[in-house]
Coordinates of C-alpha atoms and ligand atoms in Angstrom, one line a residue:
X1 CA 10.7 -34.4 6.8
X2 CA 10.7 -32.1 3.8
X3 CA 14.0 -30.4 3.0
X4 CA 15.0 -27.6 0.6
X5 CA 18.6 -27.5 -0.5
X6 CA 20.3 -24.6 -2.4
X7 CA 23.2 -25.9 -4.6
X8 CA 25.8 -25.1 -7.2
X9 CA 27.5 -27.9 -9.1
X10 CA 30.3 -30.1 -7.8
X11 CA 30.4 -29.5 -4.0
X12 CA 26.6 -28.9 -3.7
X13 CA 25.7 -32.0 -5.7
X14 CA 27.6 -34.3 -3.5
X15 CA 25.6 -33.2 -0.4
X16 CA 22.4 -33.2 -2.4
X17 CA 23.1 -36.8 -3.4
X18 CA 23.6 -37.7 0.3
X19 CA 20.3 -36.0 1.3
X20 CA 18.5 -37.8 -1.5
X21 CA 19.7 -41.1 -0.2
X22 CA 18.8 -40.5 3.5
X23 CA 15.4 -38.8 2.9
X24 CA 12.2 -40.6 1.9
X25 CA 11.4 -40.2 -1.9
X26 CA 9.7 -36.9 -2.6
X27 CA 10.9 -35.1 0.5
X28 CA 13.9 -33.3 -1.0
X29 CA 13.8 -30.2 -3.3
X30 CA 17.1 -29.1 -4.7
X31 CA 17.3 -25.6 -6.2
X32 CA 20.1 -25.2 -8.7
X33 CA 22.1 -22.1 -9.5
X34 CA 21.7 -21.0 -13.2
X35 CA 24.1 -18.1 -13.1
X36 CA 26.7 -20.3 -14.9
X37 CA 24.3 -21.0 -17.8
X38 CA 25.4 -19.9 -21.2
X39 CA 24.9 -20.4 -24.9
X40 CA 27.7 -22.2 -26.7
X41 CA 27.9 -23.8 -30.2
X42 CA 24.2 -22.8 -30.5
X43 CA 23.3 -24.9 -27.4
X44 CA 21.8 -23.8 -24.1
X45 CA 24.0 -25.2 -21.4
X46 CA 23.1 -25.3 -17.7
X47 CA 26.2 -26.8 -16.0
X48 CA 25.0 -26.8 -12.4
X49 CA 21.6 -28.4 -13.3
X50 CA 23.4 -31.0 -15.3
X51 CA 25.9 -31.8 -12.5
X52 CA 23.0 -32.2 -10.2
X53 CA 21.1 -34.4 -12.7
X54 CA 24.0 -36.7 -13.3
X55 CA 25.1 -36.9 -9.6
X56 CA 21.6 -37.5 -8.3
X57 CA 21.1 -40.1 -11.0
X58 CA 24.5 -41.8 -10.1
X59 CA 25.8 -41.3 -13.7
X60 CA 28.3 -38.5 -12.9
X61 CA 31.9 -38.4 -13.8
X62 CA 33.6 -38.4 -10.4
X63 CA 37.0 -37.6 -11.9
X64 CA 35.9 -34.3 -13.5
X65 CA 33.1 -33.4 -11.1
X66 CA 31.1 -32.4 -14.2
X67 CA 29.7 -34.4 -17.2
X68 CA 28.7 -38.1 -17.4
X69 CA 30.5 -41.3 -16.4
X70 CA 32.0 -43.4 -19.2
X71 CA 31.6 -40.6 -21.6
X72 CA 33.0 -40.7 -25.2
X73 CA 34.4 -37.7 -27.1
X74 CA 33.8 -38.4 -30.8
X75 CA 32.0 -35.1 -31.3
X76 CA 34.8 -33.1 -29.7
X77 CA 37.4 -34.9 -31.8
X78 CA 35.5 -34.3 -35.0
X79 CA 34.9 -30.7 -34.1
X80 CA 38.6 -30.2 -33.4
X81 CA 39.4 -31.6 -36.9
X82 CA 37.1 -29.1 -38.4
X83 CA 38.8 -26.2 -36.5
X84 CA 35.8 -25.7 -34.2
X85 CA 35.8 -24.3 -30.6
X86 CA 37.0 -27.0 -28.2
X87 CA 37.8 -25.1 -25.0
X88 CA 34.5 -26.2 -23.4
X89 CA 34.4 -30.0 -23.6
X90 CA 31.0 -31.5 -24.5
X91 CA 30.9 -35.3 -24.3
X92 CA 28.8 -37.3 -26.7
X93 CA 26.2 -38.4 -24.1
X94 CA 26.2 -34.9 -22.4
X95 CA 25.6 -33.4 -25.8
X96 CA 22.2 -35.1 -26.0
X97 CA 21.2 -33.2 -22.8
X98 CA 22.1 -29.8 -24.4
X99 CA 20.5 -30.6 -27.7
X100 CA 17.2 -31.7 -26.2
X101 CA 17.1 -28.8 -23.7
X102 CA 17.9 -26.3 -26.5
X103 CA 15.1 -27.7 -28.7
X104 CA 12.5 -27.6 -25.9
X105 CA 13.5 -24.1 -24.8
X106 CA 13.2 -22.9 -28.4
X107 CA 9.8 -24.4 -28.5
X108 CA 8.8 -22.3 -25.6
X109 CA 9.0 -24.7 -22.6
X110 CA 10.3 -23.2 -19.4
X111 CA 13.7 -24.5 -18.1
X112 CA 11.9 -25.7 -14.9
X113 CA 9.6 -28.1 -16.8
X114 CA 12.4 -29.4 -19.0
X115 CA 14.6 -30.0 -15.9
X116 CA 11.7 -31.8 -14.1
X117 CA 11.1 -34.0 -17.1
X118 CA 14.9 -34.9 -17.4
X119 CA 15.1 -35.7 -13.7
X120 CA 12.1 -38.0 -13.8
X121 CA 13.4 -39.8 -16.9
X122 CA 16.7 -40.3 -15.1
X123 CA 14.9 -41.8 -12.1
X124 CA 15.8 -39.1 -9.6
X125 CA 13.4 -39.2 -6.6
X126 CA 14.0 -35.6 -5.6
X127 CA 12.6 -32.4 -7.1
X128 CA 15.3 -30.5 -9.0
X129 CA 14.4 -26.9 -9.7
X130 CA 16.3 -24.1 -11.5
X131 CA 16.5 -21.0 -9.3
X132 CA 14.6 -19.1 -12.0
X133 CA 13.2 -19.6 -15.5
X134 CA 14.5 -16.1 -16.4
X135 CA 17.9 -15.3 -17.7
X136 CA 20.5 -14.5 -15.1
X137 CA 24.2 -14.5 -16.0
X138 CA 27.1 -14.3 -13.6
X139 CA 29.8 -11.9 -14.8
X140 CA 33.1 -11.0 -13.2
X141 CA 35.1 -7.8 -13.3
X142 CA 38.7 -9.0 -13.3
X143 CA 42.2 -7.6 -14.0
X144 CA 41.5 -8.8 -17.6
X145 CA 38.3 -6.8 -17.8
X146 CA 34.6 -7.9 -17.6
X147 CA 34.3 -11.7 -18.3
X148 CA 31.4 -14.0 -18.8
X149 CA 31.3 -16.8 -16.3
X150 CA 32.5 -19.7 -18.4
X151 CA 35.1 -17.5 -20.1
X152 CA 36.5 -16.9 -16.6
X153 CA 36.0 -20.3 -15.1
X154 CA 36.8 -22.8 -17.9
X155 CA 38.5 -20.9 -20.7
X156 CA 40.8 -18.9 -18.4
X157 CA 40.8 -21.6 -15.6
X158 CA 39.8 -19.0 -13.0
X159 CA 43.2 -17.3 -13.2
X160 CA 42.3 -13.6 -13.6
X161 CA 42.2 -11.7 -10.3
X162 CA 38.5 -11.0 -9.4
X163 CA 37.5 -7.5 -8.3
X164 CA 33.7 -7.7 -8.5
X165 CA 31.0 -10.2 -9.3
X166 CA 27.5 -9.4 -10.7
X167 CA 24.5 -11.5 -11.4
X168 CA 23.2 -9.8 -14.5
X169 CA 19.4 -9.9 -14.8
X170 CA 18.9 -11.1 -11.2
X171 CA 17.1 -8.0 -10.0
X172 CA 14.5 -8.3 -12.8
X173 CA 14.2 -12.1 -12.6
X174 CA 11.6 -14.1 -10.7
X175 CA 12.5 -17.1 -8.6
X176 CA 10.9 -20.2 -10.1
X177 CA 7.4 -21.1 -9.0
X178 CA 8.5 -24.3 -7.4
X179 CA 11.3 -22.5 -5.5
X180 CA 9.0 -19.9 -4.2
X181 CA 6.5 -22.6 -3.2
X182 CA 9.1 -24.5 -1.3
X183 CA 10.2 -21.4 0.5
X184 CA 6.6 -20.7 1.6
X185 CA 5.9 -24.3 2.6
X186 CA 5.0 -24.2 6.3
X187 CA 5.7 -28.0 6.6
X188 CA 9.4 -27.5 5.5
X189 CA 11.7 -28.9 8.2
X190 CA 15.1 -27.7 7.0
X191 CA 16.7 -25.4 4.5
X192 CA 20.2 -26.5 3.6
X193 CA 22.8 -24.2 2.0
X194 CA 25.1 -26.8 0.4
X195 CA 29.0 -26.4 0.6
X196 CA 29.0 -24.6 -2.7
X197 CA 31.0 -21.6 -3.8
X198 CA 29.4 -18.7 -1.9
X199 CA 30.1 -16.1 -4.6
X200 CA 29.5 -18.1 -7.8
X201 CA 26.8 -20.6 -6.7
X202 CA 24.9 -19.5 -3.7
X203 CA 24.9 -15.6 -4.1
X204 CA 23.2 -15.8 -7.5
X205 CA 20.3 -17.7 -5.9
X206 CA 20.2 -15.3 -2.9
X207 CA 20.2 -12.3 -5.3
X208 CA 16.8 -13.1 -6.7
X209 CA 14.1 -10.8 -5.4
X210 CA 12.5 -12.1 -2.2
X211 CA 14.7 -15.1 -1.6
X212 CA 16.9 -13.6 1.1
X213 CA 13.9 -12.2 2.9
X214 CA 12.1 -15.5 2.7
X215 CA 15.1 -17.2 4.2
X216 CA 15.1 -14.7 7.1
X217 CA 11.4 -15.2 7.7
X218 CA 11.0 -19.0 7.3
X219 CA 10.1 -21.1 10.3
X220 CA 12.4 -23.8 9.0
X221 CA 15.9 -23.9 10.5
X222 CA 18.5 -22.8 7.9
X223 CA 21.7 -24.9 8.0
X224 CA 24.8 -24.1 5.9
X225 CA 27.8 -26.4 5.4
X226 CA 31.2 -24.8 5.0
X227 CA 32.9 -25.2 1.6
X228 CA 36.2 -24.3 3.3
X229 CA 38.2 -27.0 5.1
X230 CA 41.5 -26.2 6.8
X231 CA 42.0 -22.9 5.1
X232 CA 41.4 -24.3 1.6
X233 CA 38.6 -25.0 -0.8
X234 CA 38.2 -28.7 -1.7
X235 CA 38.0 -27.8 -5.4
X236 CA 37.6 -24.7 -7.5
X237 CA 38.4 -21.0 -7.0
X238 CA 36.4 -20.3 -3.7
X239 CA 39.6 -19.6 -1.6
X240 CA 41.3 -17.7 -4.4
X241 CA 38.2 -15.4 -4.8
X242 CA 38.0 -14.8 -1.1
X243 CA 41.6 -13.7 -1.0
X244 CA 41.1 -11.4 -4.0
X245 CA 38.0 -9.9 -2.5
X246 CA 39.9 -9.1 0.7
X247 CA 38.2 -11.8 2.9
X248 CA 40.0 -14.3 5.2
X249 CA 39.9 -17.8 3.8
X250 CA 38.0 -19.3 6.7
X251 CA 34.7 -21.1 7.3
X252 CA 33.8 -18.2 9.6
X253 CA 34.0 -15.7 6.7
X254 CA 31.5 -17.9 4.7
X255 CA 29.1 -18.1 7.7
X256 CA 29.2 -14.3 8.1
X257 CA 27.9 -13.9 4.5
X258 CA 24.8 -15.9 5.6
X259 CA 24.5 -14.3 9.0
X260 CA 21.1 -12.6 8.5
X261 CA 19.3 -15.9 7.9
X262 CA 21.6 -18.7 9.3
X263 CA 20.4 -20.8 12.2
X264 CA 23.2 -23.3 12.4
X265 CA 26.6 -23.7 10.7
X266 CA 28.2 -27.1 10.0
X267 CA 32.0 -26.8 9.8
X268 CA 34.8 -29.3 9.6
X269 CA 36.1 -30.8 12.9
X270 CA 39.5 -29.6 11.8
X271 CA 38.3 -26.0 12.0
X272 CA 37.1 -25.8 15.6
X273 CA 39.3 -22.8 16.4
X274 CA 38.3 -21.0 13.3
X275 CA 34.6 -21.0 14.2
X276 CA 34.8 -20.6 17.9
X277 CA 33.8 -16.9 17.9
X278 CA 30.8 -17.2 15.6
X279 CA 27.5 -15.8 16.9
X280 CA 25.6 -18.7 15.2
X281 CA 25.5 -22.2 16.8
X282 CA 28.1 -24.5 15.1
X283 CA 28.2 -28.2 14.7
X284 CA 31.6 -29.8 14.0
X285 CA 31.8 -32.9 12.0
X286 CA 33.8 -34.4 9.1
X287 CA 32.7 -32.5 6.0
X288 CA 35.0 -33.9 3.3
X289 CA 32.9 -36.1 1.0
X290 CA 35.1 -38.6 -0.7
X291 CA 32.8 -41.6 -0.8
X292 CA 29.0 -42.1 -1.1
X293 CA 29.0 -43.0 2.6
X294 CA 30.7 -39.7 3.4
X295 CA 27.8 -37.9 1.6
X296 CA 25.2 -39.8 3.6
X297 CA 27.0 -39.3 6.9
X298 CA 27.2 -35.5 6.3
X299 CA 23.6 -35.4 5.1
X300 CA 22.5 -37.1 8.3
X301 CA 24.5 -34.7 10.4
X302 CA 23.0 -31.7 8.6
X303 CA 19.4 -33.1 9.2
X304 CA 20.2 -33.9 12.8
X305 CA 21.7 -30.5 13.7
X306 CA 19.2 -28.7 16.0
X307 CA 18.0 -25.4 14.8
X308 CA 15.7 -22.5 15.7
X309 CA 12.9 -23.6 18.0
X310 CA 14.2 -27.2 18.3
Ligands
LIG401 P1 30.6 -25.6 -8.9 O1 29.3 -24.9 -9.2 O2 30.8 -26.8 -9.8 O3 31.8 -24.8 -8.7 O4 30.3 -26.3 -7.5 P2 29.8 -25.8 -6.1 O5 29.8 -24.3 -6.1 O6 28.6 -26.5 -5.7 O7 31.0 -26.3 -5.2 C1 32.3 -25.8 -5.1 C2 32.7 -25.7 -3.7 O8 32.5 -27.0 -3.1 C3 34.1 -25.4 -3.4 O9 34.2 -24.3 -2.6 C4 34.6 -26.6 -2.6 O10 35.5 -26.2 -1.6 C5 33.4 -27.2 -2.1 N1 33.5 -28.7 -1.9 C6 33.7 -29.6 -2.9 N2 33.8 -30.8 -2.3 C7 33.5 -30.7 -1.0 C8 33.4 -31.6 0.1 O11 33.6 -32.8 0.0 N3 33.2 -31.1 1.3 C9 33.0 -29.7 1.5 N4 32.8 -29.3 2.8 N5 33.1 -28.8 0.5 C10 33.4 -29.3 -0.7
LIG402 N1 34.4 -27.5 -16.7 C1 35.7 -27.4 -17.1 O1 36.6 -27.1 -16.3 N2 36.1 -27.7 -18.4 C2 35.2 -28.1 -19.3 O2 35.5 -28.4 -20.4 C3 33.8 -28.3 -18.8 C4 32.8 -28.7 -19.7 C5 31.5 -28.9 -19.2 C6 30.5 -29.4 -20.0 C7 29.2 -29.5 -19.6 C8 28.9 -29.1 -18.2 O3 27.6 -29.3 -17.8 C9 29.9 -28.6 -17.4 C10 31.2 -28.5 -17.9 N3 32.2 -28.0 -17.0 C11 33.5 -27.9 -17.5 C12 31.9 -27.5 -15.7 C13 31.7 -26.0 -15.6 O4 30.9 -25.6 -16.7 C14 31.0 -25.6 -14.4 O5 30.3 -24.4 -14.7 C15 31.8 -25.3 -13.3 O6 32.2 -26.5 -12.7 C16 31.1 -24.4 -12.2 O7 29.9 -24.9 -11.9

C-alpha cells in the first residue's frame, strides 16, 4: 500500500510518524512544506523538514515540538554573550543540520537530495521530500504590515492580526521531481492531508503549479485529518488565523478548503455535530495524538477509511 502524505511541522509530523510505523518500509512518501524556510545567521533553515526528520527518526523534542531531544544550548548562550540575535533558538545538535545543509546548498546540491541523504543517515524508512527545490516564502499581511513568516511566527509569537497570506515564489516554482512522481503514481493507494495548519503548512504545497489539479485527478482517495478539535487548534495559530480571516473555527471550515479534491474527512469524535452537514463522507475517531500509540491508531484509521471507488 503506497501512501503520499502532505505535511507541515508539529501536527503533520506526528501523523507522518504514525503512518511510518504502520506501513511497510518504503511505502510512505512525506512531502514537507518549505514556505517556512528562511536564512538566519547565514544559515539555510528548513523548520518543517527538520521537524519531520527528527520526529520520523524518533529524536524530536516532544516538549517544544521542534528541534532535537536532549539538546544543549552552548552556542546560543555564547551568541547571547556576544550580543548576537537569539530570538530564534538553534540548539547545538540542530545547528549541525543547518550548517551541513547550508554548505551543500552553496555547493549546488538541491534541497531534495540533501534531505534524502539526511533521512537515510538518520535511519528513516520513508521518503521525505521538500515540496519544491525552488524558493517559496510564506509572507503575511498583518496589522503590523507585511511580515516574513518566522518574524510573524517566532519573533512576534503569531500575535499580529493576519489579513492576508501569500506564498511568494510559488507561482514560478516547480514541485519537486519526487513529489510530482508520487502524485502521478498509478499504484498510489492513499493521499493523506495531515492535520497541519491549512494556511501556513498545506496551502503553500497546494499553491505550487499543478498540485491542486493533480489531487483532483488522482485515482487515489484523498483523506484529510482535521487540525481543529472541539473548536480549538491543538497547538499554534490555526484557530486565531481562521477567526482573523473571518472563518468559523470548525473542522468543517477546514474540510471546505479542500472540497475540490477531498474524498474523505477524518474529524474528531467530539465534533460529530460540527461535520454533520459536510458533503464529503466523514469518519469520526479520536484525533488527538498524545502518545506514539495515538499516532499509530490514527494512522490506521486514516488508511482504513474507505474512499472513492472503494
Ligand atoms: P507547524 O508547521 O509546526 O505549525 O505544524 P503543522 O502545520 O503540521 O501543525 C499545526 C497544526 O497541527 C495545528 O493546527 C494543530 O491544531 C494541529 N495538531 C497538532 N497536534 C495535533 C493532534 O494531536 N491532533 C490533531 N488532529 N491536530 C493536531
Ligand atoms: N519555534 C519557536 O517558536 N521558537 C524557536 O526559537 C524556534 C526555533 C527553531 C529552530 C529550528 C527549527 O527547525 C524550528 C524552530 N522553531 C522554533 C519552529 C518554527 O520555526 C516552525 O516554523 C514553526 O513551528 C512552524 O512550522
